[in-house]
PDB file of C-alpha atoms in Angstrom:
ATOM      1  CA  ALA A   1      -5.272 -16.079 -19.297  1.00  0.00           C
ATOM      2  CA  PHE A   2      -5.943 -13.902 -22.312  1.00  0.00           C
ATOM      3  CA  LYS A   3      -6.752 -16.937 -24.449  1.00  0.00           C
ATOM      4  CA  VAL A   4      -9.088 -18.487 -21.858  1.00  0.00           C
ATOM      5  CA  PHE A   5     -11.026 -15.254 -21.431  1.00  0.00           C
ATOM      6  CA  ALA A   6     -11.312 -14.874 -25.187  1.00  0.00           C
ATOM      7  CA  GLN A   7     -12.540 -18.474 -25.438  1.00  0.00           C
ATOM      8  CA  ALA A   8     -15.123 -17.667 -22.755  1.00  0.00           C
ATOM      9  CA  GLY A   9     -16.623 -15.190 -25.212  1.00  0.00           C
ATOM     10  CA  LEU A  10     -15.369 -11.917 -23.794  1.00  0.00           C
ATOM     11  CA  ASN A  11     -14.907  -8.978 -26.106  1.00  0.00           C
ATOM     12  CA  TRP A  12     -11.480  -7.318 -26.347  1.00  0.00           C
ATOM     13  CA  SER A  13     -12.191  -4.718 -23.698  1.00  0.00           C
ATOM     14  CA  ASP A  14     -13.499  -7.248 -21.170  1.00  0.00           C
ATOM     15  CA  THR A  15     -10.667  -9.652 -22.005  1.00  0.00           C
ATOM     16  CA  LEU A  16      -8.133  -6.955 -21.110  1.00  0.00           C
ATOM     17  CA  LYS A  17      -9.949  -6.127 -17.850  1.00  0.00           C
ATOM     18  CA  ALA A  18     -10.217  -9.806 -16.936  1.00  0.00           C
ATOM     19  CA  THR A  19      -6.572 -10.507 -17.756  1.00  0.00           C
ATOM     20  CA  ASN A  20      -5.513  -7.537 -15.636  1.00  0.00           C
ATOM     21  CA  SER A  21      -7.625  -8.865 -12.743  1.00  0.00           C
ATOM     22  CA  ALA A  22      -6.184 -12.366 -13.135  1.00  0.00           C
ATOM     23  CA  LEU A  23      -2.629 -10.999 -13.025  1.00  0.00           C
ATOM     24  CA  LEU A  24      -3.527  -8.971  -9.951  1.00  0.00           C
ATOM     25  CA  ALA A  25      -4.980 -12.109  -8.317  1.00  0.00           C
ATOM     26  CA  VAL A  26      -1.847 -14.133  -9.038  1.00  0.00           C
ATOM     27  CA  ASN A  27       0.426 -11.399  -7.695  1.00  0.00           C
ATOM     28  CA  THR A  28      -1.564 -10.664  -4.543  1.00  0.00           C
ATOM     29  CA  THR A  29      -3.201 -13.950  -3.538  1.00  0.00           C
ATOM     30  CA  GLY A  30      -0.589 -16.535  -4.436  1.00  0.00           C
ATOM     31  CA  ALA A  31      -3.201 -18.506  -6.356  1.00  0.00           C
ATOM     32  CA  SER A  32      -2.175 -20.027  -9.651  1.00  0.00           C
ATOM     33  CA  MET A  33      -3.107 -18.335 -12.909  1.00  0.00           C
ATOM     34  CA  GLU A  34      -5.503 -21.190 -13.725  1.00  0.00           C
ATOM     35  CA  ASP A  35      -7.260 -20.933 -10.351  1.00  0.00           C
ATOM     36  CA  SER A  36      -7.422 -17.150 -10.602  1.00  0.00           C
ATOM     37  CA  VAL A  37      -8.895 -17.213 -14.096  1.00  0.00           C
ATOM     38  CA  ASN A  38     -11.451 -19.869 -13.158  1.00  0.00           C
ATOM     39  CA  ALA A  39     -12.453 -18.041  -9.967  1.00  0.00           C
ATOM     40  CA  LEU A  40     -12.906 -14.774 -11.840  1.00  0.00           C
ATOM     41  CA  ILE A  41     -15.006 -16.461 -14.508  1.00  0.00           C
ATOM     42  CA  ALA A  42     -17.049 -18.152 -11.768  1.00  0.00           C
ATOM     43  CA  SER A  43     -17.567 -14.890  -9.879  1.00  0.00           C
ATOM     44  CA  VAL A  44     -18.830 -13.179 -13.016  1.00  0.00           C
ATOM     45  CA  GLU A  45     -21.024 -16.072 -14.144  1.00  0.00           C
ATOM     46  CA  ILE A  46     -22.408 -17.118 -10.755  1.00  0.00           C
ATOM     47  CA  PHE A  47     -22.628 -13.829  -8.866  1.00  0.00           C
ATOM     48  CA  ASN A  48     -23.359 -11.565 -11.855  1.00  0.00           C
ATOM     49  CA  PHE A  49     -20.337  -9.306 -11.496  1.00  0.00           C
ATOM     50  CA  GLY A  50     -19.270  -7.274 -14.487  1.00  0.00           C
ATOM     51  CA  TRP A  51     -15.703  -7.704 -15.724  1.00  0.00           C
ATOM     52  CA  GLY A  52     -14.929  -4.224 -14.486  1.00  0.00           C
ATOM     53  CA  GLN A  53     -15.867  -5.372 -10.952  1.00  0.00           C
ATOM     54  CA  THR A  54     -13.591  -8.407 -10.702  1.00  0.00           C
ATOM     55  CA  GLU A  55     -10.922  -6.471  -8.842  1.00  0.00           C
ATOM     56  CA  ARG A  56     -13.498  -6.067  -6.051  1.00  0.00           C
ATOM     57  CA  VAL A  57     -13.521  -9.854  -5.681  1.00  0.00           C
ATOM     58  CA  ILE A  58      -9.753  -9.859  -5.215  1.00  0.00           C
ATOM     59  CA  ASP A  59     -10.034  -6.988  -2.729  1.00  0.00           C
ATOM     60  CA  LYS A  60     -12.605  -8.971  -0.687  1.00  0.00           C
ATOM     61  CA  VAL A  61     -10.323 -12.000  -0.667  1.00  0.00           C
ATOM     62  CA  MET A  62      -7.297  -9.983   0.432  1.00  0.00           C
ATOM     63  CA  ARG A  63      -9.227  -8.246   3.223  1.00  0.00           C
ATOM     64  CA  ILE A  64     -10.401 -11.580   4.608  1.00  0.00           C
ATOM     65  CA  GLN A  65      -6.909 -13.054   4.394  1.00  0.00           C
ATOM     66  CA  ALA A  66      -5.585 -10.086   6.379  1.00  0.00           C
ATOM     67  CA  GLN A  67      -8.076 -10.618   9.211  1.00  0.00           C
ATOM     68  CA  TYR A  68      -8.659 -14.395   9.292  1.00  0.00           C
ATOM     69  CA  PRO A  69      -6.554 -17.545   9.029  1.00  0.00           C
ATOM     70  CA  ALA A  70      -7.941 -18.366   5.567  1.00  0.00           C
ATOM     71  CA  SER A  71      -5.402 -18.123   2.761  1.00  0.00           C
ATOM     72  CA  ALA A  72      -6.266 -16.023  -0.258  1.00  0.00           C
ATOM     73  CA  ALA A  73      -5.503 -18.989  -2.527  1.00  0.00           C
ATOM     74  CA  ASP A  74      -8.038 -21.125  -0.601  1.00  0.00           C
ATOM     75  CA  LEU A  75     -10.635 -18.356  -0.806  1.00  0.00           C
ATOM     76  CA  ILE A  76     -10.083 -17.997  -4.552  1.00  0.00           C
ATOM     77  CA  ASP A  77     -10.444 -21.753  -4.927  1.00  0.00           C
ATOM     78  CA  SER A  78     -13.650 -21.786  -2.857  1.00  0.00           C
ATOM     79  CA  ILE A  79     -15.355 -19.362  -5.253  1.00  0.00           C
ATOM     80  CA  LYS A  80     -15.028 -21.788  -8.129  1.00  0.00           C
ATOM     81  CA  GLN A  81     -15.625 -24.898  -6.003  1.00  0.00           C
ATOM     82  CA  ILE A  82     -18.814 -23.947  -4.171  1.00  0.00           C
ATOM     83  CA  GLY A  83     -20.039 -20.713  -5.720  1.00  0.00           C
ATOM     84  CA  THR A  84     -22.922 -22.417  -7.499  1.00  0.00           C
ATOM     85  CA  SER A  85     -23.933 -24.293  -4.342  1.00  0.00           C
ATOM     86  CA  ILE A  86     -24.229 -21.127  -2.274  1.00  0.00           C
ATOM     87  CA  LYS A  87     -26.088 -19.344  -5.041  1.00  0.00           C
ATOM     88  CA  VAL A  88     -28.696 -22.128  -5.116  1.00  0.00           C
ATOM     89  CA  VAL A  89     -29.468 -21.493  -1.442  1.00  0.00           C
ATOM     90  CA  ASN A  90     -29.782 -17.741  -2.052  1.00  0.00           C
ATOM     91  CA  GLY A  91     -26.320 -16.791  -0.806  1.00  0.00           C
ATOM     92  CA  ASP A  92     -23.841 -14.422  -2.391  1.00  0.00           C
ATOM     93  CA  ILE A  93     -20.076 -14.084  -2.612  1.00  0.00           C
ATOM     94  CA  ASP A  94     -19.920 -12.166   0.674  1.00  0.00           C
ATOM     95  CA  ASP A  95     -21.786 -15.005   2.409  1.00  0.00           C
ATOM     96  CA  LEU A  96     -19.423 -17.556   0.895  1.00  0.00           C
ATOM     97  CA  LEU A  97     -16.221 -15.766   1.836  1.00  0.00           C
ATOM     98  CA  GLY A  98     -17.589 -14.785   5.245  1.00  0.00           C
ATOM     99  CA  MET A  99     -18.557 -18.340   6.148  1.00  0.00           C
ATOM    100  CA  ILE A 100     -15.169 -19.672   5.156  1.00  0.00           C
ATOM    101  CA  ALA A 101     -13.485 -16.923   7.180  1.00  0.00           C
ATOM    102  CA  ILE A 102     -15.518 -17.700  10.299  1.00  0.00           C
ATOM    103  CA  ILE A 103     -15.105 -21.471   9.972  1.00  0.00           C
ATOM    104  CA  THR A 104     -11.329 -21.132   9.642  1.00  0.00           C
ATOM    105  CA  LYS A 105     -11.198 -18.756  12.603  1.00  0.00           C
ATOM    106  CA  VAL A 106     -13.252 -20.931  14.934  1.00  0.00           C
ATOM    107  CA  THR A 107     -12.096 -24.405  13.898  1.00  0.00           C
ATOM    108  CA  ARG A 108      -8.579 -23.568  12.651  1.00  0.00           C
ATOM    109  CA  VAL A 109      -9.074 -25.781   9.605  1.00  0.00           C
ATOM    110  CA  SER A 110      -7.824 -24.665   6.195  1.00  0.00           C
ATOM    111  CA  GLY A 111      -9.977 -22.687   3.805  1.00  0.00           C
ATOM    112  CA  THR A 112     -10.113 -25.755   1.572  1.00  0.00           C
ATOM    113  CA  GLN A 113     -11.432 -27.881   4.424  1.00  0.00           C
ATOM    114  CA  ALA A 114     -14.014 -25.217   5.271  1.00  0.00           C
ATOM    115  CA  ALA A 115     -15.114 -25.069   1.625  1.00  0.00           C
ATOM    116  CA  ASN A 116     -15.447 -28.854   1.521  1.00  0.00           C
ATOM    117  CA  ALA A 117     -17.642 -28.777   4.647  1.00  0.00           C
ATOM    118  CA  LEU A 118     -19.851 -26.111   3.102  1.00  0.00           C
ATOM    119  CA  LYS A 119     -20.004 -28.072  -0.139  1.00  0.00           C
ATOM    120  CA  GLN A 120     -21.565 -30.903   1.885  1.00  0.00           C
ATOM    121  CA  PHE A 121     -23.845 -28.559   3.852  1.00  0.00           C
ATOM    122  CA  PHE A 122     -25.520 -26.503   1.122  1.00  0.00           C
ATOM    123  CA  PRO A 123     -27.163 -29.389  -0.771  1.00  0.00           C
ATOM    124  CA  ARG A 124     -28.506 -30.741   2.536  1.00  0.00           C
ATOM    125  CA  LEU A 125     -30.170 -27.497   3.545  1.00  0.00           C
ATOM    126  CA  PRO A 126     -33.441 -28.163   1.671  1.00  0.00           C
ATOM    127  CA  LYS A 127     -33.615 -31.649   3.233  1.00  0.00           C
ATOM    128  CA  ALA A 128     -33.252 -30.107   6.703  1.00  0.00           C
ATOM    129  CA  GLU A 129     -36.291 -27.920   6.196  1.00  0.00           C
ATOM    130  CA  PRO A 130     -38.657 -30.098   8.306  1.00  0.00           C
ATOM    131  CA  VAL A 131     -36.237 -30.087  11.262  1.00  0.00           C
ATOM    132  CA  LEU A 132     -35.645 -26.360  10.977  1.00  0.00           C
ATOM    133  CA  ALA A 133     -39.358 -25.607  10.537  1.00  0.00           C
ATOM    134  CA  ALA A 134     -40.012 -27.270  13.905  1.00  0.00           C
ATOM    135  CA  LEU A 135     -37.896 -24.606  15.671  1.00  0.00           C
ATOM    136  CA  PRO A 136     -39.426 -22.601  13.700  1.00  0.00           C
ATOM    137  CA  ILE A 137     -36.808 -21.586  11.178  1.00  0.00           C
ATOM    138  CA  PRO A 138     -38.311 -21.249   7.713  1.00  0.00           C
ATOM    139  CA  VAL A 139     -35.934 -22.176   4.922  1.00  0.00           C
ATOM    140  CA  SER A 140     -38.092 -21.400   1.913  1.00  0.00           C
ATOM    141  CA  LEU A 141     -39.855 -18.206   1.076  1.00  0.00           C
ATOM    142  CA  LYS A 142     -43.559 -18.407   0.441  1.00  0.00           C
ATOM    143  CA  THR A 143     -42.719 -18.298  -3.252  1.00  0.00           C
ATOM    144  CA  LYS A 144     -42.211 -21.889  -4.284  1.00  0.00           C
ATOM    145  CA  GLY A 145     -38.632 -22.887  -4.932  1.00  0.00           C
ATOM    146  CA  GLU A 146     -36.908 -19.848  -3.448  1.00  0.00           C
ATOM    147  CA  PHE A 147     -34.826 -19.855  -0.299  1.00  0.00           C
ATOM    148  CA  ARG A 148     -34.682 -17.187   2.335  1.00  0.00           C
ATOM    149  CA  PRO A 149     -31.357 -15.368   2.358  1.00  0.00           C
ATOM    150  CA  LEU A 150     -28.734 -17.798   3.623  1.00  0.00           C
ATOM    151  CA  VAL A 151     -27.422 -15.419   6.276  1.00  0.00           C
ATOM    152  CA  ASP A 152     -30.933 -15.135   7.755  1.00  0.00           C
ATOM    153  CA  ILE A 153     -31.277 -18.934   7.944  1.00  0.00           C
ATOM    154  CA  MET A 154     -27.850 -19.335   9.530  1.00  0.00           C
ATOM    155  CA  THR A 155     -28.529 -16.531  12.033  1.00  0.00           C
ATOM    156  CA  ASP A 156     -31.814 -18.136  13.057  1.00  0.00           C
ATOM    157  CA  LEU A 157     -30.113 -21.514  13.342  1.00  0.00           C
ATOM    158  CA  SER A 158     -27.314 -20.167  15.544  1.00  0.00           C
ATOM    159  CA  GLU A 159     -29.865 -18.482  17.815  1.00  0.00           C
ATOM    160  CA  ASN A 160     -31.834 -21.743  18.151  1.00  0.00           C
ATOM    161  CA  TRP A 161     -28.935 -24.223  18.198  1.00  0.00           C
ATOM    162  CA  LYS A 162     -29.121 -24.704  21.966  1.00  0.00           C
ATOM    163  CA  LEU A 163     -32.772 -25.795  21.634  1.00  0.00           C
ATOM    164  CA  LEU A 164     -31.809 -28.798  19.511  1.00  0.00           C
ATOM    165  CA  ASN A 165     -31.070 -32.170  21.040  1.00  0.00           C
ATOM    166  CA  ASN A 166     -28.007 -34.080  19.865  1.00  0.00           C
ATOM    167  CA  ASN A 167     -30.004 -36.245  17.440  1.00  0.00           C
ATOM    168  CA  ARG A 168     -31.404 -33.191  15.674  1.00  0.00           C
ATOM    169  CA  LYS A 169     -28.003 -31.512  15.599  1.00  0.00           C
ATOM    170  CA  GLN A 170     -26.552 -34.632  13.983  1.00  0.00           C
ATOM    171  CA  GLY A 171     -29.470 -34.714  11.544  1.00  0.00           C
ATOM    172  CA  LEU A 172     -28.607 -31.269  10.329  1.00  0.00           C
TER     173      LEU A 172
END
């Protein structure tokens, strides 16, 4: 872990913090060292956490694992697998972990399966804008190229889901 963090360009102080967080992740989540290191790097790079905040990521993962059927290892893996996808649609790490938690609770699929479903969903969101706009659920902000917060879009969609016919539901 130390070597990978150093290769990622961290200074000595941040390398020590990151290595400590990676060891904590391995010990508490059951994720492998490689997955833990990659998830921590992803959380810092994608979600703009400082290296001193990476233990908060592990704390979030452990809290979700305690309350939902998602494993901590799956949650750690989801950060590196779909973190960039959720960021593109104006979501954050709390949105990502929360969606995986809810999907696993409701559908009883694994965290990996939930992450794979979301990985398919996020890139399709911009393409669904015409269908959603008809409800009306705006996807984009008035500023070109920016999305509304993902939680707001999903909340609006859940409130309007019953208004959609089966063809539109399948189209989304």
